[in-house]
PDB file of N, CA and C in Angstrom:
ATOM      1  N   MET A 789      75.401  87.407  49.052  1.00 90.00           N
ATOM      2  CA  MET A 789      74.955  88.447  49.970  1.00 90.00           C
ATOM      3  C   MET A 789      73.480  88.269  50.343  1.00 90.00           C
ATOM      4  N   ARG A 790      72.680  87.849  49.370  1.00 92.00           N
ATOM      5  CA  ARG A 790      71.248  87.718  49.679  1.00 92.00           C
ATOM      6  C   ARG A 790      70.988  86.587  50.668  1.00 92.00           C
ATOM      7  N   TYR A 791      71.843  85.558  50.676  1.00 95.00           N
ATOM      8  CA  TYR A 791      71.673  84.470  51.637  1.00 95.00           C
ATOM      9  C   TYR A 791      72.024  84.913  53.057  1.00 95.00           C
ATOM     10  N   VAL A 792      73.020  85.759  53.153  1.00 95.00           N
ATOM     11  CA  VAL A 792      73.380  86.317  54.461  1.00 95.00           C
ATOM     12  C   VAL A 792      72.238  87.186  54.977  1.00 95.00           C
ATOM     13  N   LEU A 793      71.670  87.985  54.107  1.00 95.00           N
ATOM     14  CA  LEU A 793      70.545  88.842  54.486  1.00 95.00           C
ATOM     15  C   LEU A 793      69.333  88.002  54.883  1.00 95.00           C
ATOM     16  N   ALA A 794      69.048  86.954  54.100  1.00 95.00           N
ATOM     17  CA  ALA A 794      67.912  86.085  54.415  1.00 95.00           C
ATOM     18  C   ALA A 794      68.118  85.381  55.751  1.00 95.00           C
ATOM     19  N   ALA A 795      69.318  84.883  56.003  1.00 95.00           N
ATOM     20  CA  ALA A 795      69.606  84.208  57.274  1.00 95.00           C
ATOM     21  C   ALA A 795      69.522  85.197  58.434  1.00 95.00           C
ATOM     22  N   SER A 796      70.042  86.390  58.237  1.00 95.00           N
ATOM     23  CA  SER A 796      69.977  87.409  59.293  1.00 95.00           C
ATOM     24  C   SER A 796      68.533  87.781  59.604  1.00 95.00           C
ATOM     25  N   LEU A 797      67.723  87.951  58.570  1.00 94.00           N
ATOM     26  CA  LEU A 797      66.313  88.280  58.774  1.00 94.00           C
ATOM     27  C   LEU A 797      65.576  87.161  59.481  1.00 94.00           C
ATOM     28  N   LEU A 798      65.869  85.933  59.112  1.00 94.00           N
ATOM     29  CA  LEU A 798      65.239  84.788  59.765  1.00 94.00           C
ATOM     30  C   LEU A 798      65.624  84.702  61.241  1.00 94.00           C
ATOM     31  N   LEU A 799      66.900  84.876  61.542  1.00 95.00           N
ATOM     32  CA  LEU A 799      67.349  84.824  62.933  1.00 95.00           C
ATOM     33  C   LEU A 799      66.771  85.981  63.748  1.00 95.00           C
ATOM     34  N   PHE A 800      66.771  87.184  63.171  1.00 94.00           N
ATOM     35  CA  PHE A 800      66.240  88.336  63.882  1.00 94.00           C
ATOM     36  C   PHE A 800      64.749  88.180  64.167  1.00 94.00           C
ATOM     37  N   SER A 801      63.989  87.754  63.172  1.00 91.00           N
ATOM     38  CA  SER A 801      62.544  87.619  63.379  1.00 91.00           C
ATOM     39  C   SER A 801      62.227  86.509  64.376  1.00 91.00           C
ATOM     40  N   THR A 802      62.973  85.409  64.309  1.00 92.00           N
ATOM     41  CA  THR A 802      62.727  84.303  65.239  1.00 92.00           C
ATOM     42  C   THR A 802      63.039  84.694  66.674  1.00 92.00           C
ATOM     43  N   THR A 803      64.173  85.318  66.888  1.00 95.00           N
ATOM     44  CA  THR A 803      64.520  85.714  68.255  1.00 95.00           C
ATOM     45  C   THR A 803      63.613  86.824  68.764  1.00 95.00           C
ATOM     46  N   SER A 804      63.155  87.702  67.870  1.00 92.00           N
ATOM     47  CA  SER A 804      62.216  88.753  68.289  1.00 92.00           C
ATOM     48  C   SER A 804      60.894  88.156  68.737  1.00 92.00           C
ATOM     49  N   LEU A 805      60.391  87.177  67.983  1.00 91.00           N
ATOM     50  CA  LEU A 805      59.141  86.522  68.373  1.00 91.00           C
ATOM     51  C   LEU A 805      59.288  85.797  69.703  1.00 91.00           C
ATOM     52  N   MET A 806      60.407  85.115  69.899  1.00 93.00           N
ATOM     53  CA  MET A 806      60.614  84.404  71.173  1.00 93.00           C
ATOM     54  C   MET A 806      60.689  85.368  72.346  1.00 93.00           C
ATOM     55  N   SER A 807      61.392  86.480  72.163  1.00 94.00           N
ATOM     56  CA  SER A 807      61.517  87.423  73.273  1.00 94.00           C
ATOM     57  C   SER A 807      60.185  88.102  73.572  1.00 94.00           C
ATOM     58  N   GLN A 808      59.412  88.422  72.552  1.00 91.00           N
ATOM     59  CA  GLN A 808      58.111  89.038  72.796  1.00 91.00           C
ATOM     60  C   GLN A 808      57.153  88.068  73.479  1.00 91.00           C
ATOM     61  N   TRP A 809      57.216  86.790  73.083  1.00 94.00           N
ATOM     62  CA  TRP A 809      56.392  85.806  73.753  1.00 94.00           C
ATOM     63  C   TRP A 809      56.786  85.700  75.223  1.00 94.00           C
ATOM     64  N   TYR A 810      58.093  85.668  75.498  1.00 94.00           N
ATOM     65  CA  TYR A 810      58.571  85.534  76.871  1.00 94.00           C
ATOM     66  C   TYR A 810      58.167  86.745  77.722  1.00 94.00           C
ATOM     67  N   PHE A 811      58.369  87.945  77.199  1.00 92.00           N
ATOM     68  CA  PHE A 811      58.009  89.145  77.953  1.00 92.00           C
ATOM     69  C   PHE A 811      56.513  89.198  78.220  1.00 92.00           C
ATOM     70  N   GLY A 812      55.710  88.829  77.232  1.00 91.00           N
ATOM     71  CA  GLY A 812      54.261  88.801  77.428  1.00 91.00           C
ATOM     72  C   GLY A 812      53.849  87.770  78.455  1.00 91.00           C
ATOM     73  N   PHE A 813      54.446  86.588  78.379  1.00 94.00           N
ATOM     74  CA  PHE A 813      54.125  85.519  79.322  1.00 94.00           C
ATOM     75  C   PHE A 813      54.486  85.906  80.748  1.00 94.00           C
ATOM     76  N   VAL A 814      55.691  86.433  80.937  1.00 94.00           N
ATOM     77  CA  VAL A 814      56.138  86.821  82.276  1.00 94.00           C
ATOM     78  C   VAL A 814      55.291  87.977  82.808  1.00 94.00           C
ATOM     79  N   GLY A 815      54.987  88.948  81.969  1.00 91.00           N
ATOM     80  CA  GLY A 815      54.169  90.078  82.409  1.00 91.00           C
ATOM     81  C   GLY A 815      52.769  89.658  82.805  1.00 91.00           C
ATOM     82  N   LEU A 816      52.145  88.822  81.987  1.00 92.00           N
ATOM     83  CA  LEU A 816      50.798  88.344  82.325  1.00 92.00           C
ATOM     84  C   LEU A 816      50.818  87.451  83.557  1.00 92.00           C
ATOM     85  N   ASN A 817      51.855  86.652  83.697  1.00 94.00           N
ATOM     86  CA  ASN A 817      51.984  85.808  84.883  1.00 94.00           C
ATOM     87  C   ASN A 817      52.111  86.654  86.138  1.00 94.00           C
ATOM     88  N   TYR A 818      52.856  87.723  86.051  1.00 93.00           N
ATOM     89  CA  TYR A 818      53.031  88.620  87.206  1.00 93.00           C
ATOM     90  C   TYR A 818      51.740  89.363  87.534  1.00 93.00           C
ATOM     91  N   MET A 819      51.059  89.856  86.500  1.00 91.00           N
ATOM     92  CA  MET A 819      49.875  90.689  86.740  1.00 91.00           C
ATOM     93  C   MET A 819      48.613  89.888  87.039  1.00 91.00           C
ATOM     94  N   PHE A 820      48.402  88.772  86.330  1.00 94.00           N
ATOM     95  CA  PHE A 820      47.123  88.079  86.426  1.00 94.00           C
ATOM     96  C   PHE A 820      47.215  86.641  86.887  1.00 94.00           C
ATOM     97  N   GLY A 821      48.407  86.088  87.010  1.00 93.00           N
ATOM     98  CA  GLY A 821      48.542  84.713  87.472  1.00 93.00           C
ATOM     99  C   GLY A 821      48.819  83.739  86.347  1.00 93.00           C
ATOM    100  N   ARG A 822      49.081  82.522  86.757  1.00 93.00           N
ATOM    101  CA  ARG A 822      49.528  81.479  85.832  1.00 93.00           C
ATOM    102  C   ARG A 822      48.450  81.078  84.823  1.00 93.00           C
ATOM    103  N   THR A 823      47.186  81.081  85.222  1.00 93.00           N
ATOM    104  CA  THR A 823      46.145  80.602  84.315  1.00 93.00           C
ATOM    105  C   THR A 823      45.998  81.505  83.095  1.00 93.00           C
ATOM    106  N   VAL A 824      46.055  82.804  83.297  1.00 92.00           N
ATOM    107  CA  VAL A 824      45.966  83.740  82.165  1.00 92.00           C
ATOM    108  C   VAL A 824      47.210  83.631  81.306  1.00 92.00           C
ATOM    109  N   ALA A 825      48.364  83.513  81.939  1.00 92.00           N
ATOM    110  CA  ALA A 825      49.614  83.401  81.192  1.00 92.00           C
ATOM    111  C   ALA A 825      49.650  82.122  80.360  1.00 92.00           C
ATOM    112  N   GLU A 826      49.088  81.051  80.860  1.00 93.00           N
ATOM    113  CA  GLU A 826      49.055  79.798  80.103  1.00 93.00           C
ATOM    114  C   GLU A 826      48.205  79.937  78.851  1.00 93.00           C
ATOM    115  N   LYS A 827      47.127  80.689  78.919  1.00 94.00           N
ATOM    116  CA  LYS A 827      46.279  80.913  77.744  1.00 94.00           C
ATOM    117  C   LYS A 827      47.001  81.749  76.692  1.00 94.00           C
ATOM    118  N   PHE A 828      47.923  82.588  77.144  1.00 93.00           N
ATOM    119  CA  PHE A 828      48.692  83.429  76.232  1.00 93.00           C
ATOM    120  C   PHE A 828      49.526  82.590  75.278  1.00 93.00           C
ATOM    121  N   LYS A 829      49.921  81.382  75.707  1.00 89.00           N
ATOM    122  CA  LYS A 829      50.713  80.495  74.851  1.00 89.00           C
ATOM    123  C   LYS A 829      49.972  80.153  73.567  1.00 89.00           C
ATOM    124  N   TYR A 830      48.651  80.099  73.640  1.00 91.00           N
ATOM    125  CA  TYR A 830      47.850  79.724  72.482  1.00 91.00           C
ATOM    126  C   TYR A 830      47.357  80.947  71.699  1.00 91.00           C
ATOM    127  N   ILE A 831      47.203  82.057  72.390  1.00 93.00           N
ATOM    128  CA  ILE A 831      46.711  83.266  71.723  1.00 93.00           C
ATOM    129  C   ILE A 831      47.828  83.935  70.928  1.00 93.00           C
ATOM    130  N   PHE A 832      49.039  83.942  71.436  1.00 93.00           N
ATOM    131  CA  PHE A 832      50.147  84.629  70.784  1.00 93.00           C
ATOM    132  C   PHE A 832      50.405  84.122  69.360  1.00 93.00           C
ATOM    133  N   PRO A 833      50.494  82.806  69.128  1.00 92.00           N
ATOM    134  CA  PRO A 833      50.700  82.353  67.739  1.00 92.00           C
ATOM    135  C   PRO A 833      49.552  82.740  66.812  1.00 92.00           C
ATOM    136  N   CYS A 834      48.330  82.783  67.345  1.00 93.00           N
ATOM    137  CA  CYS A 834      47.193  83.203  66.520  1.00 93.00           C
ATOM    138  C   CYS A 834      47.354  84.654  66.085  1.00 93.00           C
ATOM    139  N   PHE A 835      47.796  85.507  66.999  1.00 90.00           N
ATOM    140  CA  PHE A 835      48.033  86.904  66.640  1.00 90.00           C
ATOM    141  C   PHE A 835      49.185  87.031  65.646  1.00 90.00           C
ATOM    142  N   CYS A 836      50.192  86.178  65.767  1.00 90.00           N
ATOM    143  CA  CYS A 836      51.310  86.208  64.811  1.00 90.00           C
ATOM    144  C   CYS A 836      50.824  85.859  63.407  1.00 90.00           C
ATOM    145  N   ILE A 837      50.011  84.827  63.305  1.00 91.00           N
ATOM    146  CA  ILE A 837      49.469  84.431  62.000  1.00 91.00           C
ATOM    147  C   ILE A 837      48.544  85.516  61.468  1.00 91.00           C
ATOM    148  N   PHE A 838      47.699  86.059  62.344  1.00 91.00           N
ATOM    149  CA  PHE A 838      46.788  87.131  61.944  1.00 91.00           C
ATOM    150  C   PHE A 838      47.571  88.341  61.444  1.00 91.00           C
ATOM    151  N   GLY A 839      48.626  88.716  62.152  1.00 88.00           N
ATOM    152  CA  GLY A 839      49.442  89.853  61.743  1.00 88.00           C
ATOM    153  C   GLY A 839      50.178  89.606  60.440  1.00 88.00           C
ATOM    154  N   ALA A 840      50.565  88.348  60.200  1.00 89.00           N
ATOM    155  CA  ALA A 840      51.272  88.025  58.963  1.00 89.00           C
ATOM    156  C   ALA A 840      50.359  88.084  57.745  1.00 89.00           C
ATOM    157  N   THR A 841      49.061  87.956  57.954  1.00 94.00           N
ATOM    158  CA  THR A 841      48.133  87.981  56.831  1.00 94.00           C
ATOM    159  C   THR A 841      47.619  89.382  56.516  1.00 94.00           C
ATOM    160  N   LEU A 842      47.831  90.335  57.418  1.00 93.00           N
ATOM    161  CA  LEU A 842      47.361  91.704  57.183  1.00 93.00           C
ATOM    162  C   LEU A 842      48.322  92.471  56.289  1.00 93.00           C
ATOM    163  N   LYS A 843      47.819  93.555  55.746  1.00 94.00           N
ATOM    164  CA  LYS A 843      48.692  94.452  54.987  1.00 94.00           C
ATOM    165  C   LYS A 843      49.598  95.183  55.973  1.00 94.00           C
ATOM    166  N   SER A 844      50.776  95.556  55.522  1.00 91.00           N
ATOM    167  CA  SER A 844      51.759  96.157  56.421  1.00 91.00           C
ATOM    168  C   SER A 844      51.273  97.488  56.999  1.00 91.00           C
ATOM    169  N   ASP A 845      50.488  98.257  56.244  1.00 94.00           N
ATOM    170  CA  ASP A 845      49.954  99.513  56.785  1.00 94.00           C
ATOM    171  C   ASP A 845      49.067  99.265  57.998  1.00 94.00           C
ATOM    172  N   MET A 846      48.255  98.224  57.935  1.00 94.00           N
ATOM    173  CA  MET A 846      47.369  97.896  59.053  1.00 94.00           C
ATOM    174  C   MET A 846      48.175  97.411  60.253  1.00 94.00           C
ATOM    175  N   VAL A 847      49.203  96.617  60.011  1.00 92.00           N
ATOM    176  CA  VAL A 847      50.054  96.128  61.106  1.00 92.00           C
ATOM    177  C   VAL A 847      50.722  97.310  61.805  1.00 92.00           C
ATOM    178  N   TRP A 848      51.259  98.269  61.041  1.00 93.00           N
ATOM    179  CA  TRP A 848      51.909  99.435  61.628  1.00 93.00           C
ATOM    180  C   TRP A 848      50.908 100.292  62.392  1.00 93.00           C
ATOM    181  N   THR A 849      49.680 100.404  61.899  1.00 95.00           N
ATOM    182  CA  THR A 849      48.654 101.171  62.611  1.00 95.00           C
ATOM    183  C   THR A 849      48.315 100.519  63.942  1.00 95.00           C
ATOM    184  N   ILE A 850      48.126  99.209  63.933  1.00 92.00           N
ATOM    185  CA  ILE A 850      47.830  98.488  65.179  1.00 92.00           C
ATOM    186  C   ILE A 850      48.995  98.619  66.153  1.00 92.00           C
ATOM    187  N   GLN A 851      50.209  98.507  65.642  1.00 91.00           N
ATOM    188  CA  GLN A 851      51.390  98.629  66.499  1.00 91.00           C
ATOM    189  C   GLN A 851      51.489 100.027  67.095  1.00 91.00           C
ATOM    190  N   ASP A 852      51.215 101.043  66.294  1.00 95.00           N
ATOM    191  CA  ASP A 852      51.267 102.418  66.801  1.00 95.00           C
ATOM    192  C   ASP A 852      50.224 102.651  67.885  1.00 95.00           C
ATOM    193  N   ILE A 853      49.030 102.113  67.701  1.00 95.00           N
ATOM    194  CA  ILE A 853      47.969 102.255  68.709  1.00 95.00           C
ATOM    195  C   ILE A 853      48.361 101.526  69.994  1.00 95.00           C
ATOM    196  N   ALA A 854      48.872 100.305  69.858  1.00 90.00           N
ATOM    197  CA  ALA A 854      49.279  99.531  71.039  1.00 90.00           C
ATOM    198  C   ALA A 854      50.396 100.235  71.794  1.00 90.00           C
ATOM    199  N   LEU A 855      51.379 100.752  71.083  1.00 92.00           N
ATOM    200  CA  LEU A 855      52.475 101.450  71.742  1.00 92.00           C
ATOM    201  C   LEU A 855      51.985 102.735  72.405  1.00 92.00           C
ATOM    202  N   GLY A 856      51.072 103.426  71.746  1.00 93.00           N
ATOM    203  CA  GLY A 856      50.492 104.629  72.341  1.00 93.00           C
ATOM    204  C   GLY A 856      49.739 104.313  73.624  1.00 93.00           C
ATOM    205  N   LEU A 857      49.004 103.199  73.631  1.00 93.00           N
ATOM    206  CA  LEU A 857      48.272 102.808  74.844  1.00 93.00           C
ATOM    207  C   LEU A 857      49.223 102.383  75.963  1.00 93.00           C
ATOM    208  N   LEU A 858      50.377 101.834  75.599  1.00 88.00           N
ATOM    209  CA  LEU A 858      51.353 101.438  76.620  1.00 88.00           C
ATOM    210  C   LEU A 858      52.011 102.641  77.287  1.00 88.00           C
ATOM    211  N   THR A 859      52.031 103.769  76.615  1.00 93.00           N
ATOM    212  CA  THR A 859      52.659 104.938  77.217  1.00 93.00           C
ATOM    213  C   THR A 859      51.800 105.556  78.321  1.00 93.00           C
ATOM    214  N   ILE A 860      50.499 105.332  78.277  1.00 93.00           N
ATOM    215  CA  ILE A 860      49.607 105.948  79.272  1.00 93.00           C
ATOM    216  C   ILE A 860      49.948 105.512  80.695  1.00 93.00           C
ATOM    217  N   PRO A 861      50.019 104.196  81.010  1.00 91.00           N
ATOM    218  CA  PRO A 861      50.375 103.830  82.389  1.00 91.00           C
ATOM    219  C   PRO A 861      51.791 104.266  82.761  1.00 91.00           C
ATOM    220  N   ASN A 862      52.708 104.306  81.788  1.00 91.00           N
ATOM    221  CA  ASN A 862      54.058 104.758  82.087  1.00 91.00           C
ATOM    222  C   ASN A 862      54.083 106.239  82.441  1.00 91.00           C
ATOM    223  N   LEU A 863      53.329 107.045  81.738  1.00 93.00           N
ATOM    224  CA  LEU A 863      53.278 108.467  82.057  1.00 93.00           C
ATOM    225  C   LEU A 863      52.636 108.709  83.419  1.00 93.00           C
ATOM    226  N   ILE A 864      51.589 107.954  83.721  1.00 94.00           N
ATOM    227  CA  ILE A 864      50.950 108.084  85.036  1.00 94.00           C
ATOM    228  C   ILE A 864      51.938 107.697  86.138  1.00 94.00           C
ATOM    229  N   ALA A 865      52.671 106.611  85.941  1.00 93.00           N
ATOM    230  CA  ALA A 865      53.666 106.185  86.934  1.00 93.00           C
ATOM    231  C   ALA A 865      54.760 107.232  87.090  1.00 93.00           C
ATOM    232  N   MET A 866      55.178 107.848  85.994  1.00 92.00           N
ATOM    233  CA  MET A 866      56.211 108.879  86.078  1.00 92.00           C
ATOM    234  C   MET A 866      55.748 110.071  86.902  1.00 92.00           C
ATOM    235  N   VAL A 867      54.493 110.450  86.747  1.00 94.00           N
ATOM    236  CA  VAL A 867      53.968 111.588  87.510  1.00 94.00           C
ATOM    237  C   VAL A 867      53.953 111.259  88.999  1.00 94.00           C
ATOM    238  N   PHE A 868      53.496 110.057  89.351  1.00 95.00           N
ATOM    239  CA  PHE A 868      53.407 109.700  90.762  1.00 95.00           C
ATOM    240  C   PHE A 868      54.760 109.391  91.395  1.00 95.00           C
ATOM    241  N   LEU A 869      55.700 108.898  90.608  1.00 95.00           N
ATOM    242  CA  LEU A 869      57.011 108.535  91.153  1.00 95.00           C
ATOM    243  C   LEU A 869      58.037 109.657  91.063  1.00 95.00           C
ATOM    244  N   TRP A 870      57.681 110.767  90.438  1.00 94.00           N
ATOM    245  CA  TRP A 870      58.627 111.863  90.270  1.00 94.00           C
ATOM    246  C   TRP A 870      59.226 112.340  91.599  1.00 94.00           C
ATOM    247  N   PRO A 871      58.441 112.527  92.665  1.00 93.00           N
ATOM    248  CA  PRO A 871      59.055 112.975  93.923  1.00 93.00           C
ATOM    249  C   PRO A 871      60.094 111.989  94.467  1.00 93.00           C
ATOM    250  N   LYS A 872      59.830 110.699  94.357  1.00 94.00           N
ATOM    251  CA  LYS A 872      60.793 109.707  94.846  1.00 94.00           C
ATOM    252  C   LYS A 872      62.065 109.713  93.998  1.00 94.00           C
ATOM    253  N   VAL A 873      61.909 109.862  92.695  1.00 91.00           N
ATOM    254  CA  VAL A 873      63.073 109.903  91.813  1.00 91.00           C
ATOM    255  C   VAL A 873      63.909 111.146  92.096  1.00 91.00           C
ATOM    256  N   ARG A 874      63.249 112.259  92.308  1.00 91.00           N
ATOM    257  CA  ARG A 874      63.957 113.505  92.604  1.00 91.00           C
ATOM    258  C   ARG A 874      64.739 113.391  93.915  1.00 91.00           C
ATOM    259  N   LYS A 875      64.092 112.807  94.933  1.00 92.00           N
ATOM    260  CA  LYS A 875      64.750 112.637  96.227  1.00 92.00           C
ATOM    261  C   LYS A 875      65.955 111.700  96.102  1.00 92.00           C
ATOM    262  N   ALA A 876      65.779 110.588  95.406  1.00 91.00           N
ATOM    263  CA  ALA A 876      66.881 109.637  95.241  1.00 91.00           C
ATOM    264  C   ALA A 876      68.030 110.251  94.438  1.00 91.00           C
ATOM    265  N   THR A 877      67.695 111.070  93.446  1.00 90.00           N
ATOM    266  CA  THR A 877      68.733 111.725  92.645  1.00 90.00           C
ATOM    267  C   THR A 877      69.513 112.715  93.485  1.00 90.00           C
ATOM    268  N   LYS A 878      68.809 113.488  94.311  1.00 90.00           N
ATOM    269  CA  LYS A 878      69.500 114.445  95.185  1.00 90.00           C
ATOM    270  C   LYS A 878      70.384 113.721  96.186  1.00 90.00           C
ATOM    271  N   GLU A 879      69.904 112.618  96.733  1.00 90.00           N
ATOM    272  CA  GLU A 879      70.712 111.851  97.681  1.00 90.00           C
ATOM    273  C   GLU A 879      71.947 111.270  97.002  1.00 90.00           C
ATOM    274  N   PHE A 880      71.785 110.773  95.797  1.00 89.00           N
ATOM    275  CA  PHE A 880      72.904 110.151  95.107  1.00 89.00           C
ATOM    276  C   PHE A 880      73.980 111.167  94.726  1.00 89.00           C
ATOM    277  N   PHE A 881      73.554 112.273  94.146  1.00 90.00           N
ATOM    278  CA  PHE A 881      74.526 113.280  93.694  1.00 90.00           C
ATOM    279  C   PHE A 881      74.934 114.249  94.779  1.00 90.00           C
ATOM    280  N   GLY A 882      74.171 114.314  95.874  1.00 84.00           N
ATOM    281  CA  GLY A 882      74.472 115.268  96.941  1.00 84.00           C
ATOM    282  C   GLY A 882      75.510 114.795  97.924  1.00 84.00           C
ATOM    283  N   THR A 883      75.647 113.496  98.099  1.00 65.00           N
ATOM    284  CA  THR A 883      76.619 112.991  99.071  1.00 65.00           C
ATOM    285  C   THR A 883      77.906 112.628  98.357  1.00 65.00           C
ATOM    286  N   PRO A 884      79.040 112.970  98.947  1.00 65.00           N
ATOM    287  CA  PRO A 884      80.326 112.608  98.319  1.00 65.00           C
ATOM    288  C   PRO A 884      80.552 111.100  98.390  1.00 65.00           C
ATOM    289  N   ARG A 885      81.069 110.565  97.327  1.00 61.00           N
ATOM    290  CA  ARG A 885      81.366 109.120  97.283  1.00 61.00           C
ATOM    291  C   ARG A 885      82.822 108.910  97.667  1.00 61.00           C
ATOM    292  N   THR A 886      83.088 107.864  98.407  1.00 56.00           N
ATOM    293  CA  THR A 886      84.463 107.556  98.799  1.00 56.00           C
ATOM    294  C   THR A 886      84.962 106.327  98.093  1.00 56.00           C
TER     295      THR A 886
END
C-alpha cells in the first residue's frame, strides 16, 4: 500500500508542477510577451527548490498571501463585468429555446 501511495504522490506532484509551469508560462506570454515568459522557465525551478527548503508553515503562508492577491483583480473584474453578465443571463433564460 505504501508503494501505491508513494507512486500516486509522485505522479500528482509531478503533474501539478508541470501544469503550474504551463499556466504561468502561457499567462506571462499573454500579458507581457515571449521574452518575460522565457525567463519564467529559469525562475520557476528556483522557486520550486526554494519552496522545498522552507518549513511548511512558511510555504502555506506565502501561498495564502499569493492566492489572496490573486483574488483582487478577479473581484474588480466581477464588479465591472456584472452588468454584462446580468444582461447575458437574462437573454439566455428569457428567450424560449427550440
